[in-house]
Amino acid sequence: MCGIVGAIGNLDYKTYLTSGLKKLDYRGYDSAGLAFWNKGKISLYRAVGSVENLASIVPDGHAGTAGIAHTRWATHGGVTVENAHPQRSWDKKVYLVHNGVIDNYKELKEWLSGMGCQFRSDTDTEVIASVIAYFLQEGETPLDAIRKAMEKLDGSYALAILFTGQEGLYFAKNKSPLVLGRGDTRINCLASDYAPILDYCSNFAALDDGTYGYMTENSIVAYRNGKNLALRFASKDKEDYVYDLAGYPHFMMKEIHEGAHVVRKNVETYFDREKKVYLFDPQLLASLKAADEVVFLGCGSSHYSSEAAAAYFNRHGLRATSYIASEWIHGVYPHLKNPYYVLISQSGETADLISCLDMMEKGTKTLGIVNAKDSTIARRSGHVLYIGAGLEVAVASTKSFLGQMALMMLLCGAVNGDTSVPDSLLEAAKAVDDVVGRRADIDAIAEGIVEVHDAFFVGRGMDFFAGEESSLKLKEISYVHSESYPGGELKHGPIALIEEGTPVFAFVGNPEISKQIRSNVEELKARGAVAYIVSSESCAKEGDAFVYRYVEGDFAPYPEVAFGQLLSYYLSLRRGLNVDKPRNLAKSVTVN
Ligand code: F6R
């Protein structure tokens, strides 16, 4: 987590750095800070909370010819000004911002303390600054001090570094993402992702692990293992990074509105409707077909979308399983002879998934299904497919979830030669739009449960996965404790939690199993639950709380998840919470 941004050259640094941080605050928003370099001197500003808090203490028109900034998701040390970045070395020679975690920072801190070095913060980051400063004191150049520090550091880091009295913006990268941008007009930039630097640069390079170097306003020099490295710079499509509320009150609402469009876009990208042929690489399809199992790996919402996809693959005769990435690495799953691993990630930077890639033997077949272009998972997977959802800013994923499901279902259709999937997806997209158009009805339901402490989601078959995703949304943005169960499972234990007035949302999207789920709802009502049945037109009954436009049973999760997203949104709003930036979370989870 944490976002970093920096630049060197002729810029209005306050504007560049604070607006850059706003584009990165999906990576954390506990505190923010920045440092300007001016004629060898460095000025430091840090504030707890939002980037606006930081902006209010930074003087306008501050002169500077280089700057670095950081938005924090706290790992080591509480949310205080002292723990905010930039951190500096004890001798104030080295100032740096850091995204990542240093595993051996305690040993390094002891080593430096033993030599009289004093620390002001609880962070692992301050230790990095001081290790670099130690090597400077030993007579190393800044670049060699960084290289030697990298040899001492265990863990993940993207670093932007300024030195007192020494021109240049320095950088180093291991496991955490860092991209560089070359400007046309004597400016060079760096950041955790492309969004903050797109307007300032024309060519970009994502760094590989072990890279370090420095930039001046005219040049960028990079090294690995002491050897000069030729970076490959390329242009970027700005469309992929549009950061704009477009008149919506929150990014989450905007992104919910874009959900159906993302489903359609995947159909357009991966299927030629005129010729009725899929546009996936035939070799990829052949490998997927030949695999003894397709193994989906993901976290959070991306895990839930892949659970739905695995079930869909199974229902269509393909062997597939879905695992939580942070559990898969512990190896408690069967050893397969010829697996095909599919890594699902919106950000493409999720550390738990990257750990899966780290564990895989060379030659393992991997496909990344990713939203963020050129992200680590996109670059490191053997094959990559993009969901093309565009920038997703709200911490809770919405449109990307629908895009992931759509792409995986298209892939299943392509492997099986089933050309009916795209049409079903287009119907599902219409149903999503219809749900979004009736959002006032969902707000009215949210109004009735504003005071609740617990909620349940139930469903059977594909509907169950919509319940899981909706339950996660409710937890993360409305802070209501929520559980999701297959309809038949409650009576094996969790039904003990049902009290007078407990809200239960039941998804009923498949006429074949609607009888069973409705009888589960009766069991819950008999124990005092207030049931809200969300049903498809194909199985609606009088008294259902919300009936959505008909879609085939397998595609019911699309409108159902849209319902869950809107319910969570309105509940969060009605409870006076920060919809786009819920507490304790960050969008890109770059620590294990
Ligand atoms: C939930 C949410 C998270 C992410 C999870 C994986 O709304 O956003 O659960 O789905 O952190 O992130 P990605 O997809 O970026 O790997």
XYZ file of C-alpha atoms and ligand atoms in Angstrom:
608
model
C 0.000 0.000 0.000
C 1.061 3.681 0.202
C 1.552 5.853 -2.848
C 4.634 7.796 -3.845
C 5.169 10.536 -6.378
C 8.161 12.670 -7.261
C 9.694 14.849 -9.961
C 12.681 16.916 -10.909
C 12.711 19.984 -13.140
C 10.790 23.155 -13.535
C 7.371 22.624 -11.908
C 4.883 24.087 -9.479
C 5.668 21.378 -6.940
C 2.843 22.034 -4.515
C 0.266 21.551 -7.276
C 2.043 18.623 -8.906
C 2.667 16.702 -5.700
C -0.662 17.273 -3.974
C -2.728 16.567 -7.091
C -0.558 13.482 -7.697
C -1.208 12.282 -4.163
C -4.960 12.667 -4.638
C -4.734 10.291 -7.582
C -2.844 7.837 -5.423
C -4.819 8.042 -2.211
C -6.632 4.824 -3.164
C -3.372 3.267 -1.936
C -3.833 4.653 1.590
C -4.981 7.829 3.262
C -3.821 7.739 6.886
C -1.380 10.616 6.430
C 0.357 12.548 3.680
C 3.633 14.390 3.326
C 6.033 15.986 0.887
C 9.517 17.417 0.646
C 10.948 20.070 -1.710
C 14.587 20.287 -2.735
C 15.819 23.817 -3.349
C 19.470 24.804 -3.817
C 20.658 21.894 -1.734
C 18.208 22.429 1.140
C 15.173 20.281 1.803
C 11.902 21.468 3.372
C 9.503 18.925 4.843
C 5.723 19.083 5.366
C 3.599 16.299 6.824
C 0.025 15.995 8.090
C -2.221 13.317 9.490
C -5.309 12.535 7.400
C -6.142 13.700 3.927
C -4.062 15.345 1.215
C -6.171 18.489 1.822
C -4.777 18.630 5.374
C -1.291 18.517 3.894
C -2.065 21.141 1.241
C -3.309 23.528 3.927
C 0.122 23.645 5.626
C 2.256 23.934 2.477
C 2.889 27.552 1.362
C 1.817 28.355 -2.214
C 4.494 29.088 -4.789
C 7.179 27.262 -2.837
C 10.378 27.348 -4.862
C 11.938 23.980 -5.600
C 13.634 22.070 -8.357
C 12.770 18.589 -7.116
C 10.128 17.100 -4.843
C 8.825 13.844 -3.388
C 5.495 13.033 -1.744
C 3.677 10.162 -0.067
C 0.228 9.028 0.978
C 0.334 6.429 3.750
C -1.432 3.256 4.723
C 0.116 2.641 8.124
C 2.041 -0.595 8.609
C 4.805 0.174 11.123
C 3.788 2.719 13.713
C 0.532 4.560 14.373
C -1.012 7.350 12.374
C 1.062 10.324 13.568
C 2.979 13.162 11.948
C 6.292 11.632 13.087
C 5.422 8.373 11.315
C 4.258 10.121 8.138
C 6.616 10.169 5.142
C 8.929 11.607 3.925
C 11.189 10.119 6.587
C 14.725 11.425 7.022
C 17.986 10.021 8.335
C 19.201 11.053 11.792
C 21.725 13.440 10.221
C 19.074 14.963 7.891
C 21.147 14.118 4.837
C 18.658 11.647 3.308
C 14.908 12.237 2.821
C 12.777 9.526 1.303
C 9.279 8.182 0.662
C 8.616 4.459 0.702
C 5.954 2.024 -0.413
C 6.521 -1.453 0.960
C 7.648 -3.237 4.093
C 11.196 -3.895 5.324
C 11.185 -7.290 7.039
C 14.569 -6.915 8.778
C 14.142 -3.305 9.911
C 14.436 -4.235 13.601
C 17.883 -5.804 13.141
C 19.001 -2.818 11.048
C 17.643 -0.399 13.644
C 19.575 -2.184 16.400
C 22.734 -2.150 14.296
C 22.442 1.594 13.664
C 21.370 2.384 17.242
C 24.494 0.564 18.436
C 26.476 3.202 16.537
C 24.625 6.034 18.235
C 22.039 6.659 15.529
C 18.779 8.062 16.909
C 15.296 7.488 15.519
C 12.281 9.726 15.730
C 9.588 7.435 14.308
C 8.372 3.840 14.627
C 8.626 3.262 10.889
C 10.737 0.840 8.916
C 11.173 3.685 6.401
C 13.273 5.854 8.696
C 15.633 2.891 8.986
C 16.116 2.829 5.194
C 17.015 6.529 5.191
C 19.508 5.956 7.962
C 21.113 2.908 6.323
C 21.697 5.016 3.200
C 23.041 7.864 5.359
C 25.400 5.415 7.072
C 26.965 4.460 3.740
C 27.205 8.133 2.761
C 29.148 8.762 5.958
C 31.392 5.862 5.004
C 32.316 7.902 1.929
C 30.083 6.288 -0.692
C 28.426 8.326 -3.435
C 24.600 8.612 -3.158
C 24.186 5.973 -5.853
C 26.559 3.510 -4.203
C 25.036 4.234 -0.806
C 21.661 3.224 -2.252
C 23.116 0.082 -3.841
C 24.797 -0.938 -0.597
C 21.618 -0.208 1.379
C 19.649 -2.407 -1.038
C 22.017 -5.268 -0.242
C 21.094 -4.881 3.423
C 17.324 -4.545 3.017
C 15.008 -7.567 3.088
C 11.508 -6.805 1.928
C 9.594 -4.691 -0.511
C 10.224 -1.095 -1.417
C 9.627 1.575 -3.995
C 11.720 4.546 -2.924
C 12.065 8.143 -4.059
C 15.043 9.782 -2.403
C 16.428 13.308 -2.058
C 19.856 14.154 -0.646
C 20.723 17.363 1.172
C 23.335 19.234 -0.828
C 23.246 16.821 -3.756
C 21.249 17.422 -6.916
C 19.107 14.636 -8.419
C 16.026 12.577 -7.648
C 17.089 9.027 -6.770
C 14.988 5.884 -6.833
C 15.106 2.172 -5.999
C 12.601 -0.630 -6.473
C 12.026 -4.129 -5.169
C 8.608 -5.844 -5.237
C 6.588 -2.606 -4.840
C 5.598 -0.865 -8.082
C 7.445 2.158 -9.429
C 7.063 3.809 -12.823
C 9.197 6.544 -14.361
C 8.041 9.207 -16.802
C 10.081 11.275 -19.262
C 8.734 14.743 -19.911
C 9.215 16.811 -23.042
C 10.134 19.998 -21.254
C 13.005 19.398 -18.868
C 10.949 17.430 -16.387
C 11.254 13.830 -15.278
C 8.812 12.150 -12.938
C 8.175 8.980 -10.974
C 5.188 7.496 -9.142
C 3.557 4.320 -7.868
C 1.367 4.262 -10.969
C 0.906 6.235 -14.163
C -2.083 8.396 -13.144
C -0.193 11.246 -11.382
C 2.459 11.674 -14.095
C 0.420 11.226 -17.281
C -0.158 14.958 -17.781
C 3.520 15.771 -17.307
C 5.275 13.082 -19.322
C 5.063 11.522 -22.758
C 6.995 8.274 -22.281
C 6.920 5.830 -19.425
C 8.810 2.818 -18.095
C 7.787 0.406 -15.333
C 10.804 -0.698 -13.309
C 11.748 -4.293 -12.617
C 12.887 -5.513 -9.214
C 16.408 -4.625 -8.197
C 16.530 -1.432 -10.268
C 17.929 1.775 -8.818
C 19.207 5.021 -10.280
C 18.617 8.735 -10.476
C 17.091 11.394 -12.643
C 17.946 14.974 -13.415
C 15.689 17.289 -15.388
C 17.360 16.092 -18.613
C 18.253 12.468 -18.046
C 17.328 9.225 -16.344
C 19.998 6.691 -15.458
C 19.202 3.233 -14.118
C 21.260 0.293 -12.835
C 20.839 -3.268 -11.689
C 23.556 -5.185 -9.842
C 25.957 -2.305 -10.461
C 25.449 -2.441 -14.240
C 23.923 0.251 -16.395
C 20.431 -0.662 -17.579
C 18.656 0.432 -20.761
C 15.074 1.240 -19.760
C 12.350 0.740 -22.333
C 10.105 3.804 -22.493
C 6.725 3.754 -24.247
C 3.723 6.045 -24.530
C 0.440 5.402 -22.637
C -3.195 5.730 -23.553
C -4.628 8.463 -21.310
C -8.121 6.945 -21.697
C -7.087 4.198 -19.308
C -6.430 6.647 -16.498
C -9.271 9.153 -16.583
C -9.588 10.531 -13.047
C -12.823 12.476 -13.090
C -16.055 12.359 -11.092
C -17.953 13.396 -14.254
C -20.662 15.024 -12.152
C -21.258 12.072 -9.832
C -21.157 12.669 -6.072
C -18.729 9.796 -5.475
C -16.415 7.641 -7.542
C -18.253 4.560 -6.328
C -21.544 5.797 -7.787
C -19.826 6.684 -11.059
C -18.185 3.289 -11.226
C -21.440 1.437 -10.435
C -22.958 3.312 -13.392
C -20.098 2.102 -15.592
C -20.557 -1.584 -14.689
C -22.822 -2.527 -17.594
C -20.584 -0.667 -20.036
C -17.585 -2.715 -18.866
C -19.511 -5.950 -19.457
C -20.375 -4.782 -23.002
C -16.821 -3.672 -23.623
C -15.524 -7.148 -22.813
C -17.996 -8.670 -25.257
C -16.842 -6.221 -27.953
C -13.160 -6.814 -27.216
C -13.211 -10.586 -27.118
C -15.994 -11.534 -29.549
C -16.674 -10.626 -33.160
C -20.459 -10.461 -33.206
C -20.728 -10.372 -36.973
C -18.567 -13.395 -37.593
C -19.633 -15.025 -34.336
C -16.099 -15.910 -33.361
C -14.122 -15.351 -30.211
C -11.004 -13.224 -30.514
C -8.816 -14.914 -27.900
C -5.419 -16.302 -28.828
C -6.158 -19.879 -30.048
C -3.028 -21.137 -28.293
C -4.285 -19.813 -24.991
C -7.617 -21.564 -25.522
C -5.895 -24.808 -26.458
C -3.734 -24.693 -23.326
C -6.725 -23.978 -21.121
C -8.577 -26.872 -22.689
C -5.617 -29.216 -22.256
C -5.045 -28.306 -18.589
C -6.062 -30.911 -16.036
C -7.497 -28.022 -14.040
C -7.916 -24.279 -14.398
C -6.922 -22.784 -11.054
C -8.192 -19.280 -10.320
C -6.271 -17.257 -7.747
C -7.461 -13.964 -6.329
C -8.221 -11.957 -3.193
C -11.332 -10.199 -1.910
C -13.778 -9.298 -4.657
C -11.449 -10.757 -7.263
C -11.666 -14.068 -5.407
C -15.453 -13.912 -5.391
C -15.623 -13.181 -9.115
C -13.344 -16.123 -9.747
C -15.430 -18.374 -7.485
C -18.411 -17.544 -9.696
C -16.281 -18.163 -12.776
C -14.991 -21.512 -11.506
C -18.561 -22.612 -10.816
C -19.525 -21.505 -14.318
C -16.582 -23.428 -15.818
C -17.628 -26.522 -13.832
C -21.245 -26.199 -14.919
C -19.989 -26.235 -18.493
C -17.837 -29.303 -18.131
C -14.434 -27.699 -17.477
C -12.439 -28.516 -14.387
C -11.761 -25.363 -12.422
C -11.221 -24.313 -8.814
C -10.813 -20.980 -7.141
C -8.458 -20.297 -4.237
C -7.739 -17.333 -2.021
C -4.216 -16.345 -3.069
C -2.883 -15.808 0.464
C -3.926 -19.371 1.353
C -2.794 -21.038 -1.856
C 0.805 -20.106 -1.082
C 0.719 -22.377 1.959
C 0.489 -25.320 -0.371
C -2.418 -27.141 1.202
C -3.929 -27.870 -2.181
C -3.468 -30.824 -4.511
C -0.387 -31.003 -6.670
C -1.573 -30.954 -10.269
C 0.307 -32.321 -13.253
C -0.796 -29.761 -15.783
C -2.574 -26.833 -14.144
C -3.338 -23.503 -15.789
C -3.214 -20.708 -13.242
C -5.418 -17.694 -13.802
C -4.566 -14.727 -11.601
C -7.410 -12.252 -11.189
C -6.653 -8.734 -10.055
C -8.040 -5.280 -10.617
C -4.867 -3.478 -9.554
C -2.404 -6.066 -10.800
C -0.280 -5.217 -7.769
C -1.780 -7.368 -5.006
C 1.142 -8.739 -2.972
C -0.627 -11.993 -2.059
C -1.028 -12.792 -5.750
C 2.513 -11.774 -6.596
C 3.652 -14.236 -3.905
C 1.795 -16.959 -5.845
C 3.760 -16.046 -8.973
C 6.986 -16.072 -6.935
C 6.234 -19.641 -5.838
C 5.489 -21.041 -9.273
C 8.144 -22.991 -11.075
C 9.588 -21.641 -14.301
C 7.411 -22.669 -17.239
C 4.174 -22.813 -15.213
C 1.265 -21.684 -17.369
C -0.190 -18.442 -16.095
C -2.816 -16.029 -17.332
C -3.342 -12.648 -15.667
C -6.849 -11.189 -15.869
C -6.100 -7.649 -14.893
C -7.495 -4.131 -15.105
C -4.401 -1.958 -14.578
C -2.297 -2.018 -17.731
C 1.389 -2.965 -17.413
C 0.981 -3.686 -13.715
C 3.244 -6.242 -12.072
C 0.846 -9.187 -12.494
C 0.182 -8.172 -16.102
C 3.903 -8.092 -16.811
C 4.798 -11.243 -14.968
C 2.001 -13.550 -16.180
C 2.715 -15.705 -19.199
C -0.363 -14.348 -20.908
C -2.481 -11.302 -20.032
C -6.064 -10.269 -20.761
C -7.330 -6.847 -19.761
C -10.867 -6.203 -18.540
C -10.664 -2.613 -19.810
C -12.705 -1.116 -16.970
C -10.659 2.106 -16.945
C -9.404 3.645 -13.745
C -11.335 2.408 -10.701
C -10.883 4.931 -7.920
C -13.336 3.999 -5.145
C -11.734 1.544 -2.757
C -14.635 -0.888 -3.087
C -14.401 -2.596 -6.428
C -17.595 -2.492 -8.477
C -17.277 -2.224 -12.258
C -14.103 -4.304 -12.257
C -15.932 -7.169 -10.505
C -18.513 -7.290 -13.303
C -15.791 -6.995 -15.938
C -13.836 -9.863 -14.417
C -16.871 -12.167 -14.372
C -17.718 -11.224 -17.958
C -14.224 -11.904 -19.248
C -13.978 -15.249 -17.474
C -17.362 -16.355 -18.780
C -16.360 -15.343 -22.304
C -13.218 -17.387 -21.892
C -15.284 -20.383 -20.835
C -17.546 -19.892 -23.868
C -14.497 -19.683 -26.144
C -12.906 -22.850 -24.749
C -16.194 -24.689 -25.214
C -17.090 -23.111 -28.551
C -20.335 -21.824 -27.019
C -21.175 -18.632 -28.918
C -24.313 -17.902 -26.898
C -22.331 -16.427 -23.959
C -21.873 -12.920 -25.453
C -25.620 -12.496 -26.024
C -26.378 -13.614 -22.492
C -23.829 -11.113 -21.215
C -25.440 -8.321 -23.211
C -28.772 -9.225 -21.603
C -27.054 -9.226 -18.206
C -25.669 -5.741 -18.955
C -29.200 -4.513 -19.690
C -30.376 -5.958 -16.381
C -27.522 -4.161 -14.582
C -28.480 -0.852 -16.201
C -32.069 -1.470 -15.179
C -31.070 -2.045 -11.523
C -28.957 1.123 -11.547
C -31.875 3.063 -13.048
C -34.056 1.972 -10.117
C -31.508 2.908 -7.458
C -34.057 5.039 -5.547
C -35.902 1.813 -4.623
C -32.678 0.368 -3.263
C -32.012 3.551 -1.302
C -35.463 3.141 0.258
C -34.500 -0.366 1.388
C -31.220 1.012 2.810
C -33.190 3.639 4.723
C -35.076 0.853 6.519
C -31.895 -0.805 7.803
C -29.741 2.179 8.751
C -29.561 1.171 12.413
C -28.836 -2.552 11.997
C -25.654 -4.165 13.316
C -25.801 -7.445 11.402
C -27.076 -8.591 8.028
C -27.128 -11.847 6.086
C -27.041 -12.684 2.406
C -28.262 -16.042 1.170
C -28.449 -17.683 -2.213
C -28.010 -21.027 -3.895
C -25.975 -21.942 -6.941
C -24.668 -18.905 -8.804
C -26.756 -16.608 -6.581
C -24.594 -17.556 -3.626
C -21.568 -15.833 -5.192
C -23.566 -12.622 -5.620
C -24.342 -12.868 -1.907
C -20.659 -13.215 -1.029
C -19.659 -10.171 -3.030
C -22.592 -8.107 -1.726
C -21.780 -9.067 1.839
C -18.165 -7.941 1.389
C -19.362 -4.605 -0.045
C -21.697 -4.083 2.911
C -18.933 -4.789 5.439
C -16.294 -2.635 3.842
C -18.191 0.554 3.152
C -21.132 0.561 5.584
C -19.316 -1.201 8.464
C -22.317 -3.458 9.050
C -21.323 -6.929 10.149
C -22.505 -9.173 7.357
C -22.404 -12.888 6.598
C -23.076 -14.740 3.396
C -24.171 -18.359 3.235
C -25.534 -20.821 0.770
C -29.262 -21.055 1.565
C -29.069 -24.625 2.806
C -26.155 -24.026 5.151
C -27.673 -21.688 7.724
C -29.498 -24.389 9.580
C -26.163 -26.128 10.179
C -25.169 -23.441 12.656
C -25.382 -19.790 11.657
C -29.166 -19.665 12.041
C -28.467 -19.365 15.792
C -27.461 -15.759 15.076
C -30.816 -14.783 13.622
C -32.716 -12.494 15.971
C -35.949 -10.554 15.805
C -35.403 -7.988 13.044
C -32.157 -9.353 11.515
C -32.201 -8.347 7.833
C -31.640 -11.190 5.389
C -31.160 -10.533 1.678
C -32.041 -13.551 -0.435
C -31.028 -13.671 -4.088
C -33.390 -15.734 -6.216
C -32.215 -15.792 -9.816
C -32.770 -19.314 -11.000
C -36.256 -20.840 -11.366
C -34.773 -24.330 -10.958
C -33.737 -23.672 -7.390
C -36.071 -20.889 -6.385
C -38.306 -23.232 -4.349
C -35.444 -24.347 -2.110
C -34.115 -20.878 -1.410
C -37.600 -19.571 -0.717
C -38.146 -22.314 1.848
C -34.821 -21.364 3.473
C -36.131 -17.816 3.702
C -39.268 -19.105 5.459
C -37.056 -20.897 8.013
C -35.292 -17.609 8.688
C -38.473 -15.582 8.914
C -39.839 -18.072 11.445
C -36.881 -17.082 13.679
C -37.577 -13.361 13.404
C -35.532 -12.407 10.304
C -36.811 -9.618 8.095
C -36.380 -11.018 4.598
C -35.692 -8.935 1.502
C -36.056 -11.155 -1.535
C -34.254 -9.906 -4.614
C -35.555 -11.974 -7.510
C -35.415 -12.302 -11.255
C -38.616 -11.739 -13.236
C -38.441 -15.445 -14.060
C -39.040 -16.431 -10.446
C -40.591 -13.359 -8.825
C -43.434 -13.608 -6.325
C -45.681 -11.046 -4.764
C -44.039 -9.389 -1.810
C -40.473 -9.659 -3.151
C -38.458 -6.590 -2.165
C -36.875 -6.024 -5.577
C -37.512 -7.750 -8.895
C -34.922 -7.376 -11.641
C -35.211 -7.797 -15.378
C -34.989 -11.389 -16.625
C -31.587 -12.929 -17.235
C -30.648 -16.597 -17.512
C -29.926 -18.144 -14.119
C -26.145 -18.332 -14.640
C -26.053 -14.588 -15.317
C -28.183 -13.573 -12.334
C -25.100 -12.471 -10.320
C -24.733 -9.395 -12.582
C -27.949 -7.588 -11.550
C -27.765 -9.075 -8.055
C -24.272 -7.722 -7.440
C -25.360 -4.337 -8.825
C -28.156 -4.425 -6.222
C -25.639 -5.291 -3.471
C -23.291 -2.502 -4.585
C -26.063 0.096 -4.485
C -27.440 -1.147 -1.165
C -23.973 -0.826 0.389
C -23.450 2.587 -1.195
C -26.708 4.022 0.152
C -26.279 2.456 3.573
C -22.798 3.936 3.821
C -24.119 7.338 2.787
C -27.046 7.198 5.210
C -24.676 6.250 8.032
C -22.576 9.322 7.243
C -19.475 7.359 6.176
C -16.772 7.970 3.614
C -18.093 5.923 0.688
C -15.000 6.099 -1.500
C -12.417 5.731 1.255
C -13.613 3.388 3.982
C -11.595 3.149 7.174
C -8.575 0.832 7.486
C -8.536 -0.071 3.796
C -6.583 0.730 0.662
C -7.394 -0.170 -2.893
C -4.084 -1.646 -3.863
C -2.962 -4.125 -1.225
C 0.777 -4.317 -1.758
C 1.701 -5.967 1.547
C 1.254 -9.658 2.409
C -13.313 -5.174 -2.307
C -11.994 -4.950 -2.821
C -10.906 -5.867 -2.411
C -10.091 -6.277 -3.640
C -8.869 -7.122 -3.214
C -8.085 -7.610 -4.413
O -14.225 -4.235 -2.774
O -11.779 -4.040 -3.566
O -11.390 -6.984 -1.744
O -10.919 -6.994 -4.499
O -8.042 -6.366 -2.395
O -7.585 -6.543 -5.158
P -7.130 -6.708 -6.666
O -8.317 -7.087 -7.460
O -6.582 -5.377 -7.031
O -6.089 -7.787 -6.673
